[in-house]
């Protein structure tokens, strides 16, 4: 069983919702990323989503755009991201890791070369924001060859017949984008999220994670009541950036993320009880 | 691949997935897929609807001022002593460039879809102005995204857009030019997809945009073909157009693709020179990748990051190109070449002095190459150059380079 499937099964048995933090690899520095990942696990992360920086991150709001720019300025690139994955795996062989990024760097490396390198590094899954099901066949063939999950997104605008098509090709979990907009936008409509998750469940047995627009313990608690996983990104990246902007050092920035993540963990767990 | 001039070859692209051979497609976030599907259906119905076509033709004739003339540049041709050069005068369109052919068409689509708000990206500002113009006429809210760098170098067009009632949003991410403006427009669209129509200005973006923008721009080539037959009794020997995203070029080229005797040259921005890496010539010096919803030739580094581009003309300052051009390059039907900044500037001055026509700096790239090409041809041969836009917007840029304070 894959690490992702195993983790969701284990959480389901405990009646807990997965907490999935997102950070951009190489932000605020290359050296900080692996310590930050371990610290997030200690603070309650169940799965880690690592952003692959891209020059043109079209689905991101300003907070994560700037994180991409910082990471690139720090010399981050896809092969280096995979090295960080490998480094993380040296002392954590259980926490599922997924990369979230854009098509072009993966395509440039080559789908086959990426699948081989990512699998060897210990990566579990990939989300490419701009590869919808219509364009997915080539990369899917390579990911399946190395037993890696390709995580699909479902949006508020996805019609139900399309959900059924997406569900048919999905593995690992399904990622529901909770709002029309970019990452970090702030208008979560819980009634709509609840209805949409119910619609997805009519077509898939896979766990459902919800991301975009979850920023604190309260919003995480609300989403945890209806979802199997909660993704938090911009709020964490912002906590880190703010700490540094206020004169804090890298260690303090990591602790700011850990602290916020701890609060969100409590929020999620209080929804379950 | 070899050239196959059968009619089916060019009519068969894009296919249902929006692909031109291995290029094109729909590489966008899931949130936009439903909007693209809706646009495909609407366009498919309206493009064969007689009433819609009449409405479009009426606007092109009475609002844009079509047909645009095909003008024989006699003094310029004489000065070169080679082929006779004809200029397809898209600069005489309302708003001064070919861009309006497309905005009139897409705005009609928006109207039929009941969208009250339109957004656009712009580089030089010509597409932004053309969008703001048509939005004013139809009473639509209009927001134009423009890179901070371009806002500075195209101040006149920014003011024009504001006069027309559009909101101009300064984009400060990335390289602060056209590609970043397009990123920001996509972000707006994904947020306001219910009430907003995204009027893309070139033959790029996700399917069906490269197809529908091409279709709206093909009026250029259809007219030019008929005008050439009427005025010279024959087809031209060569076509020349500048290529940024490539909408004016595809508009001129496409109706001639089956005419095997007609050679075609797409002129990319060579910037400071291809060897300097400071250019905007993905077809000449790039490799295939995915940006802004389609697979095409791009300027990218060894990590697949999109590179910063340079061109004297904001409208060509883009790291990608329409996917149909990538395909036409690979099958060898169109030759893609470059003209550098200084060559374009020389052509700008020459045409202004010798014909009394001041071309846009984008267009000046095509003129520069046409001069070189004409010199290798005979006076019995003809070239049509797409004079895609007028140069008023570039006067301050040219003055600054020439060290003149206006």
XYZ file of C-alpha atoms in Angstrom:
679
model
C 0.000 0.000 0.000
C 1.254 3.496 -0.799
C 2.269 5.807 2.016
C -0.662 8.099 1.180
C -3.297 5.364 1.199
C -1.784 3.914 4.370
C -1.795 7.272 6.114
C -5.436 7.997 5.259
C -6.448 4.502 6.399
C -4.626 4.928 9.670
C -6.251 8.353 10.233
C -9.686 7.014 9.365
C -9.266 4.296 11.978
C -8.466 7.018 14.511
C -11.327 9.198 13.194
C -8.882 11.982 12.479
C -8.621 14.367 9.541
C -5.324 14.713 7.723
C -3.461 17.979 8.115
C -1.541 18.752 4.931
C 0.727 21.800 5.121
C 2.134 23.357 1.945
C 5.414 25.227 1.756
C 7.544 26.203 -1.222
C 10.820 24.273 -1.401
C 13.716 26.681 -0.986
C 11.708 29.364 0.820
C 13.002 31.128 2.833
C 16.266 29.282 2.080
C 17.405 25.935 0.700
C 18.884 24.985 4.070
C 15.688 25.724 5.992
C 13.387 23.465 3.982
C 14.211 20.022 5.406
C 14.334 21.191 9.064
C 11.004 22.953 8.436
C 9.493 19.742 7.046
C 10.544 17.751 10.123
C 9.263 20.475 12.429
C 5.897 20.420 10.620
C 5.639 16.687 11.223
C 6.336 17.260 14.924
C 3.628 19.939 14.934
C 0.943 17.647 13.598
C 1.382 17.402 9.827
C 0.176 14.078 8.394
C 1.245 14.624 4.787
C 3.602 17.291 3.441
C 2.989 19.138 0.227
C 6.105 20.721 -1.182
C 5.716 23.462 -3.764
C 8.081 23.360 -6.741
C 8.949 26.963 -7.555
C 8.045 28.193 -11.039
C 8.674 31.491 -12.788
C 4.996 31.849 -13.747
C 2.827 30.443 -10.949
C -0.542 31.305 -12.462
C -2.766 29.765 -9.814
C -1.085 31.415 -6.848
C -2.064 34.487 -4.898
C 0.550 37.117 -3.974
C 1.839 35.352 -0.824
C 2.817 32.145 -2.598
C 3.902 33.954 -5.776
C 6.481 35.786 -3.690
C 7.595 32.521 -2.082
C 8.178 31.111 -5.581
C 10.217 34.176 -6.490
C 12.289 33.913 -3.297
C 12.940 30.223 -3.842
C 14.064 30.770 -7.426
C 16.301 33.615 -6.292
C 17.797 31.110 -3.819
C 18.750 28.878 -6.746
C 15.982 26.331 -6.288
C 15.208 24.006 -9.191
C 13.306 20.757 -9.643
C 16.303 18.436 -9.331
C 17.296 20.221 -6.117
C 13.729 19.791 -4.780
C 14.120 16.037 -5.306
C 17.418 16.132 -3.420
C 15.598 17.765 -0.490
C 12.991 14.992 -0.619
C 15.786 12.439 -0.437
C 17.378 14.268 2.478
C 14.058 14.350 4.362
C 13.595 10.621 3.805
C 16.895 9.845 5.564
C 15.223 10.468 8.919
C 11.515 10.113 8.062
C 10.434 7.127 6.063
C 6.735 7.296 6.942
C 5.331 10.771 6.291
C 3.843 10.925 2.781
C 5.354 13.611 0.571
C 3.803 15.165 -2.461
C 5.044 17.790 -4.852
C 2.763 20.488 -6.166
C 3.895 22.445 -9.177
C 3.407 23.450 -12.763
C 3.786 21.368 -15.894
C 6.792 22.962 -17.501
C 9.685 22.089 -15.163
C 8.495 18.470 -14.990
C 8.001 18.332 -18.746
C 11.418 19.860 -19.334
C 13.105 17.276 -17.117
C 11.109 14.629 -18.998
C 8.225 12.651 -17.486
C 10.241 9.433 -17.441
C 13.346 10.990 -15.909
C 11.172 12.766 -13.338
C 9.309 9.605 -12.365
C 12.556 7.673 -11.934
C 14.301 10.393 -9.933
C 11.259 11.202 -7.782
C 10.599 7.583 -7.013
C 14.241 6.990 -6.063
C 14.140 10.071 -3.809
C 11.113 8.736 -1.942
C 8.354 10.956 -3.296
C 4.784 9.626 -3.084
C 2.681 11.815 -5.349
C 2.538 14.741 -7.724
C 0.005 17.485 -8.330
C 0.459 19.564 -11.470
C -1.887 22.511 -11.340
C -1.983 23.041 -15.098
C -2.275 19.460 -16.332
C -6.008 18.695 -16.398
C -7.318 15.180 -17.171
C -7.374 16.019 -20.910
C -3.587 16.346 -20.963
C -2.620 13.784 -18.365
C -2.084 10.510 -20.230
C 1.639 10.853 -20.945
C 2.670 11.791 -17.429
C 0.260 9.325 -15.832
C 1.845 6.424 -17.685
C 5.224 7.309 -16.193
C 3.917 7.917 -12.660
C 1.994 4.650 -12.664
C 5.105 2.798 -13.770
C 6.786 3.780 -10.494
C 3.593 3.441 -8.388
C 3.359 7.149 -7.739
C -0.032 8.791 -7.201
C -1.144 11.576 -9.493
C -3.454 13.790 -7.469
C -6.316 15.391 -9.400
C -8.013 18.644 -8.593
C -11.760 19.181 -8.620
C -12.958 22.793 -8.695
C -16.186 24.550 -7.734
C -16.822 24.884 -11.480
C -16.312 21.198 -12.320
C -19.596 19.730 -13.630
C -20.707 16.458 -12.102
C -20.179 14.351 -15.242
C -16.617 15.606 -15.288
C -16.133 14.714 -11.605
C -17.011 11.171 -12.522
C -14.338 11.134 -15.256
C -11.737 12.641 -12.929
C -12.604 10.161 -10.171
C -12.157 7.253 -12.571
C -8.495 8.134 -13.142
C -7.643 9.385 -9.646
C -5.494 7.713 -7.015
C -4.201 8.620 -3.544
C -6.808 11.258 -2.754
C -8.840 13.903 -4.567
C -7.998 17.541 -3.944
C -11.026 19.811 -3.858
C -10.202 23.445 -4.603
C -12.576 25.181 -2.230
C -13.029 28.445 -4.074
C -12.908 30.155 -7.430
C -9.678 32.036 -7.235
C -6.022 31.832 -6.446
C -4.322 30.380 -3.389
C -4.750 32.437 -0.250
C -7.990 34.098 -1.345
C -10.412 34.566 1.505
C -13.995 33.690 0.775
C -14.674 30.137 1.852
C -18.324 29.134 1.437
C -18.756 26.109 3.702
C -22.226 25.301 2.463
C -20.926 25.031 -1.073
C -17.874 23.025 0.026
C -20.133 20.561 1.860
C -22.400 20.126 -1.156
C -19.518 19.701 -3.550
C -17.765 17.113 -1.376
C -21.006 15.149 -1.247
C -21.133 15.262 -5.043
C -17.544 13.979 -5.316
C -18.283 11.175 -2.836
C -21.018 9.944 -5.154
C -18.267 9.137 -7.658
C -15.251 8.150 -5.577
C -14.270 6.203 -2.498
C -10.962 8.048 -2.287
C -10.210 10.398 0.609
C -11.075 14.050 -0.108
C -8.744 16.861 0.871
C -9.763 20.509 0.682
C -7.420 23.390 -0.006
C -7.366 27.122 -0.941
C -8.766 29.594 1.580
C -8.092 27.727 4.870
C -6.059 30.049 7.042
C -6.572 29.328 10.734
C -7.894 26.914 13.347
C -11.502 28.008 12.817
C -11.616 27.556 9.061
C -9.661 24.294 9.404
C -12.164 23.012 11.983
C -15.090 23.825 9.693
C -13.510 22.029 6.756
C -12.362 19.069 8.876
C -15.964 18.391 9.795
C -16.711 17.442 6.181
C -13.343 16.509 4.605
C -10.702 13.790 5.070
C -7.825 16.227 4.699
C -7.184 19.934 5.135
C -4.500 21.724 3.096
C -3.022 24.931 4.509
C -0.519 26.920 2.473
C -0.612 30.705 2.234
C -1.162 31.201 5.973
C 2.003 29.219 6.766
C 4.102 30.843 4.064
C 2.890 34.221 5.264
C 3.727 33.453 8.910
C 7.256 32.653 7.816
C 7.615 35.722 5.594
C 6.211 38.010 8.283
C 8.631 36.694 10.911
C 11.563 37.362 8.608
C 10.214 40.782 7.615
C 9.974 41.662 11.313
C 13.666 40.876 11.735
C 13.361 37.266 12.871
C 15.856 34.603 11.854
C 15.261 31.372 9.973
C 14.803 29.351 13.188
C 12.155 31.775 14.404
C 10.417 31.610 11.027
C 10.254 27.819 11.323
C 8.837 28.118 14.840
C 6.185 30.569 13.611
C 5.014 27.908 11.137
C 5.144 25.209 13.827
C 3.088 27.313 16.194
C 0.372 28.128 13.635
C 0.297 24.529 12.477
C -0.132 23.380 16.103
C -3.174 25.650 16.480
C -4.649 24.377 13.248
C -4.046 20.779 14.388
C -6.030 21.490 17.552
C -8.792 23.069 15.504
C -9.024 20.020 13.294
C -8.958 17.551 16.170
C -11.672 19.467 18.008
C -13.911 19.008 14.967
C -13.475 15.263 15.142
C -14.329 14.874 18.842
C 7.991 15.981 -41.375
C 7.353 17.031 -44.962
C 5.076 19.622 -46.407
C 1.770 18.217 -47.466
C -0.215 20.891 -49.170
C -3.481 19.016 -49.126
C -6.380 21.120 -47.916
C -7.048 18.746 -45.069
C -3.703 19.364 -43.439
C -4.343 22.993 -42.538
C -8.076 22.640 -42.026
C -7.559 19.753 -39.623
C -5.852 21.870 -36.979
C -6.548 22.353 -34.249
C -8.057 18.947 -33.507
C -10.760 18.447 -30.883
C -8.208 18.673 -28.086
C -7.018 21.978 -29.500
C -3.761 20.523 -30.764
C -1.693 21.664 -33.707
C 0.423 18.546 -34.091
C 2.155 18.246 -30.712
C 1.432 21.890 -29.795
C -1.500 23.738 -28.237
C -3.890 21.957 -25.909
C -5.469 23.110 -22.679
C -2.930 23.320 -19.872
C -4.908 25.293 -17.295
C -6.186 24.767 -13.788
C -9.331 22.723 -13.357
C -11.330 25.808 -12.341
C -11.090 27.177 -15.905
C -11.897 23.976 -17.776
C -15.664 24.498 -17.647
C -15.333 28.073 -18.918
C -13.178 26.906 -21.842
C -15.667 24.175 -22.664
C -18.493 26.735 -22.642
C -16.515 29.067 -24.894
C -15.835 26.211 -27.310
C -19.525 25.417 -27.622
C -20.578 29.043 -27.972
C -17.894 29.731 -30.572
C -18.655 26.586 -32.489
C -22.311 27.605 -32.741
C -21.761 31.293 -33.478
C -18.931 30.868 -35.976
C -21.346 29.108 -38.303
C -24.273 31.378 -37.437
C -25.179 33.678 -40.326
C -26.559 36.415 -38.101
C -23.419 36.498 -35.959
C -21.221 36.692 -39.051
C -23.309 39.552 -40.413
C -23.005 41.386 -37.119
C -19.221 40.862 -37.149
C -18.858 41.929 -40.789
C -20.942 45.019 -40.113
C -18.704 46.036 -37.198
C -15.537 45.358 -39.190
C -16.760 47.531 -42.043
C -18.397 50.413 -40.205
C -16.524 50.561 -36.902
C -13.055 49.222 -37.722
C -13.007 50.636 -41.249
C -12.321 47.490 -43.231
C -11.224 46.497 -45.750
C -7.788 47.944 -45.080
C -5.894 48.971 -48.230
C -3.136 46.975 -49.899
C -0.683 49.725 -50.733
C 2.245 49.496 -53.109
C 5.262 51.097 -51.414
C 6.801 52.356 -54.661
C 9.569 54.597 -53.348
C 10.625 52.063 -50.761
C 10.637 49.258 -53.353
C 12.597 51.440 -55.791
C 15.180 52.233 -53.124
C 15.827 48.525 -52.642
C 15.707 47.611 -56.325
C 14.375 44.094 -55.813
C 10.864 42.752 -55.370
C 7.871 45.120 -55.331
C 6.637 45.493 -51.758
C 2.976 45.917 -50.849
C 1.868 46.933 -47.371
C -1.318 45.564 -45.857
C -2.408 48.655 -43.988
C -3.698 47.338 -40.656
C -2.349 50.558 -39.153
C -5.332 52.322 -40.705
C -7.826 50.328 -38.657
C -9.663 52.095 -35.863
C -7.265 52.174 -32.858
C -4.282 51.827 -35.184
C -3.448 48.129 -35.338
C -4.687 44.677 -36.315
C -5.622 43.955 -32.693
C -9.124 45.389 -33.081
C -10.142 42.663 -35.599
C -9.956 40.205 -32.725
C -11.394 42.350 -29.935
C -14.471 43.155 -32.025
C -15.006 39.428 -32.528
C -14.395 38.352 -28.943
C -16.489 41.197 -27.550
C -19.390 39.969 -29.682
C -18.875 36.517 -28.161
C -18.908 38.089 -24.685
C -22.125 39.897 -25.533
C -23.785 36.712 -26.735
C -22.638 34.918 -23.564
C -24.137 37.659 -21.383
C -20.798 38.569 -19.776
C -20.763 42.126 -18.421
C -17.072 42.372 -17.665
C -14.086 41.868 -19.944
C -10.418 41.599 -19.022
C -7.311 41.666 -21.178
C -3.535 41.501 -20.944
C -1.452 43.927 -22.904
C 2.207 44.487 -23.734
C 2.568 47.519 -25.965
C -0.924 48.572 -25.020
C -2.436 48.099 -28.492
C -4.556 45.126 -27.453
C -5.480 46.902 -24.221
C -6.599 49.962 -26.170
C -8.524 47.828 -28.668
C -10.257 46.012 -25.802
C -11.013 49.215 -23.878
C -12.412 50.703 -27.080
C -14.824 47.907 -27.815
C -15.794 47.697 -24.121
C -16.664 51.396 -24.187
C -18.791 50.894 -27.261
C -20.677 47.924 -25.790
C -20.916 49.350 -22.271
C -18.869 46.553 -20.668
C -16.677 46.900 -17.583
C -13.066 46.559 -18.665
C -9.905 45.775 -16.713
C -6.556 45.663 -18.494
C -3.480 44.027 -16.945
C -0.165 45.530 -17.938
C 3.362 44.966 -16.634
C 4.841 47.827 -14.652
C 7.775 48.032 -17.096
C 5.421 48.335 -20.061
C 3.294 50.944 -18.289
C 6.383 53.102 -18.085
C 7.407 52.665 -21.711
C 3.886 52.956 -23.136
C 2.485 55.838 -21.089
C 0.398 57.184 -23.970
C -1.531 53.963 -24.418
C -2.105 53.718 -20.671
C -3.728 57.138 -20.724
C -5.769 56.203 -23.803
C -7.173 53.174 -21.985
C -8.081 55.272 -18.971
C -9.811 57.851 -21.183
C -11.840 54.993 -22.634
C -13.023 54.084 -19.148
C -10.886 51.023 -18.540
C -9.107 50.246 -15.301
C -5.406 49.590 -15.914
C -3.836 47.276 -13.328
C -0.082 47.534 -12.929
C 1.485 44.070 -12.644
C 4.569 44.004 -10.420
C 5.316 40.273 -10.322
C 8.028 38.446 -12.259
C 9.589 40.378 -15.122
C 6.755 42.956 -15.083
C 6.065 42.612 -18.792
C 3.539 40.900 -21.066
C 3.916 37.357 -19.706
C 3.307 38.556 -16.171
C 0.308 40.581 -17.321
C -1.080 37.364 -18.807
C -0.464 35.487 -15.534
C -2.374 38.171 -13.676
C -5.234 38.153 -16.186
C -5.515 34.372 -15.741
C -5.645 34.866 -11.955
C -8.424 37.404 -12.343
C -10.307 35.125 -14.709
C -10.124 32.149 -12.352
C -11.542 34.369 -9.595
C -14.312 36.043 -11.623
C -15.006 33.325 -14.154
C -18.788 33.555 -13.713
C -19.228 37.103 -14.991
C -15.991 37.744 -16.890
C -14.883 37.144 -20.469
C -11.126 37.026 -20.969
C -10.255 38.664 -24.298
C -6.839 37.183 -25.090
C -4.931 39.378 -27.511
C -2.917 36.849 -29.437
C -3.059 33.334 -30.871
C -1.813 31.841 -27.588
C -3.526 30.721 -24.390
C -5.512 27.503 -23.965
C -7.773 26.073 -26.670
C -10.025 27.452 -28.152
C -8.239 30.830 -28.028
C -5.461 30.142 -30.581
C -8.143 28.994 -33.018
C -10.686 31.722 -32.500
C -8.161 34.571 -32.460
C -6.730 33.159 -35.700
C -10.192 32.986 -37.238
C -10.907 36.610 -36.317
C -7.539 37.771 -37.709
C -7.836 35.809 -40.961
C -9.760 38.719 -42.439
C -6.302 40.240 -43.050
C -5.124 37.426 -45.306
C -8.465 36.936 -47.043
C -8.545 40.595 -48.044
C -4.857 40.650 -48.980
C -5.242 37.606 -51.195
C -8.180 39.091 -53.088
C -6.504 42.514 -53.297
C -3.304 41.006 -54.654
C -5.214 39.151 -57.365
C -7.180 42.316 -58.218
C -4.221 44.704 -58.212
C -1.408 42.571 -59.636
C -3.307 39.744 -61.274
C -1.409 37.162 -59.262
C -0.584 35.902 -55.823
C 2.390 37.412 -53.997
C 5.661 35.503 -53.951
C 6.257 36.095 -50.276
C 4.503 37.229 -47.116
C 6.293 38.864 -44.203
C 4.912 39.604 -40.737
C 6.338 40.147 -37.279
C 5.757 37.459 -34.648
C 5.406 38.065 -30.936
C 2.458 35.893 -29.958
C 1.831 35.813 -33.687
C -1.745 36.990 -34.301
C -1.068 39.427 -37.144
C 1.205 36.876 -38.807
C -1.256 34.002 -38.613
C -4.007 36.350 -39.825
C -2.015 37.153 -42.953
C -0.527 33.684 -43.513
C -3.426 31.363 -42.872
C -5.555 32.121 -45.962
C -2.441 31.522 -48.125
C -1.258 28.254 -46.545
C -2.568 26.165 -49.434
C -0.880 28.392 -52.010
C 2.355 26.481 -52.362
C 4.019 29.198 -54.448
C 3.719 31.723 -51.631
C 6.718 31.738 -49.276
C 6.134 32.966 -45.726
C 8.432 34.634 -43.239
C 7.605 35.233 -39.585
C 10.018 37.728 -38.056
C 10.829 37.375 -34.381
C 12.428 39.985 -32.155
C 16.196 39.487 -32.139
C 16.667 42.099 -29.409
C 20.360 42.748 -28.873
C 21.146 39.665 -30.985
C 20.408 35.941 -30.617
C 23.927 35.254 -29.330
C 23.432 37.692 -26.427
C 20.424 35.730 -25.078
C 18.675 39.115 -24.820
C 15.932 38.609 -27.348
C 12.376 37.353 -27.704
C 12.761 34.705 -30.394
C 11.495 31.347 -29.076
C 10.981 29.834 -32.539
C 14.534 30.705 -33.512
C 16.323 29.910 -30.253
C 13.842 28.229 -27.894
C 12.557 24.753 -27.077
C 9.031 23.332 -26.619
C 7.330 23.630 -23.246
C 4.086 24.688 -21.565
C 3.152 28.255 -20.695
C -0.172 30.082 -20.469
C -2.278 27.078 -21.269
C -0.572 25.683 -24.346
C 2.445 23.709 -25.467
C 4.678 25.692 -27.763
C 8.227 26.907 -28.320
C 9.426 28.893 -25.315
C 12.461 30.677 -24.034
C 13.317 28.639 -20.974
C 16.362 27.694 -18.927
C 17.739 24.249 -18.084
C 15.226 23.902 -15.220
C 12.186 24.708 -17.364
C 11.869 28.201 -15.859
C 10.655 30.845 -18.291
C 13.418 33.288 -19.164
C 13.213 37.049 -19.230
C 13.040 38.402 -22.741
C 14.213 41.591 -24.339
C 12.884 43.535 -27.278
C 12.769 47.206 -28.098
C 9.086 46.653 -28.820
C 6.872 45.807 -25.860
C 4.455 43.934 -28.108
C 7.072 41.355 -29.128
C 8.574 41.060 -25.647
C 7.084 37.632 -24.890
C 8.858 34.298 -24.219
C 6.290 32.136 -26.005
C 4.486 32.089 -29.341
C 1.154 30.837 -30.644
C 1.131 27.010 -30.935
C 0.115 27.044 -34.602
C 3.364 28.851 -35.416
C 5.311 26.120 -33.613
C 3.583 23.575 -35.796
C 4.091 25.590 -39.001
C 7.768 25.841 -38.129
C 8.120 22.091 -37.572
C 6.373 21.141 -40.806
C 8.468 23.713 -42.652
C 5.600 25.707 -44.160
C 6.691 29.040 -42.645
C 10.250 30.313 -42.238
C 10.939 31.982 -38.923
C 13.711 34.547 -38.908
C 14.824 37.451 -36.697
C 15.414 41.165 -36.888
C 17.350 42.878 -34.110
C 16.450 46.083 -32.253
C 18.743 48.280 -34.342
C 17.548 46.809 -37.641
C 13.949 47.479 -36.625
C 14.816 51.050 -35.671
C 16.452 51.666 -39.040
C 13.375 50.309 -40.799
C 11.142 52.525 -38.645
C 13.032 55.623 -39.754
C 13.285 54.560 -43.368
C 9.617 53.833 -43.949
C 8.639 57.018 -42.131
C 10.919 59.135 -44.359
C 10.419 57.405 -47.684
C 6.694 56.574 -47.614
C 5.278 58.916 -44.992
C 4.058 55.931 -43.018
C 5.196 55.635 -39.428
C 5.128 51.951 -38.429
C 4.940 50.476 -34.944
C 8.266 49.142 -33.642
C 6.756 45.640 -33.703
C 5.936 46.043 -37.397
C 9.370 47.528 -38.037
C 10.874 44.070 -37.433
C 8.891 42.730 -40.389
C 9.917 45.725 -42.504
C 13.581 45.195 -41.688
C 13.474 41.587 -42.840
C 11.362 42.430 -45.908
C 14.047 44.832 -47.070
C 16.695 42.118 -46.873
C 14.416 39.635 -48.596
C 13.327 42.022 -51.365
C 16.938 42.691 -52.272
C 17.366 38.992 -53.151
C 14.320 38.995 -55.442
C 13.460 40.477 -58.854
C 11.165 43.409 -59.745
C 8.717 40.937 -61.297
C 8.163 39.434 -57.868
C 6.002 40.818 -55.063
C 6.062 40.724 -51.294
C 3.187 41.576 -48.964
C 4.251 42.891 -45.570
C 1.670 43.110 -42.846
C 1.856 46.697 -41.640
C 0.313 45.543 -38.400
C 0.255 48.817 -36.489
C 1.080 52.487 -36.559
C 4.009 53.943 -34.668
C 2.562 56.928 -32.818
C 2.742 55.033 -29.540
C 6.495 54.487 -30.018
C 7.549 58.066 -30.710
C 8.819 58.663 -27.171
C 10.807 55.406 -27.209
C 12.418 56.316 -30.516
C 13.150 59.866 -29.342
C 14.820 58.564 -26.191
C 17.047 56.195 -28.189
C 17.934 59.017 -30.557
C 18.751 61.244 -27.571
C 16.002 63.731 -28.294
C 13.888 65.340 -25.590
C 10.331 65.817 -26.870
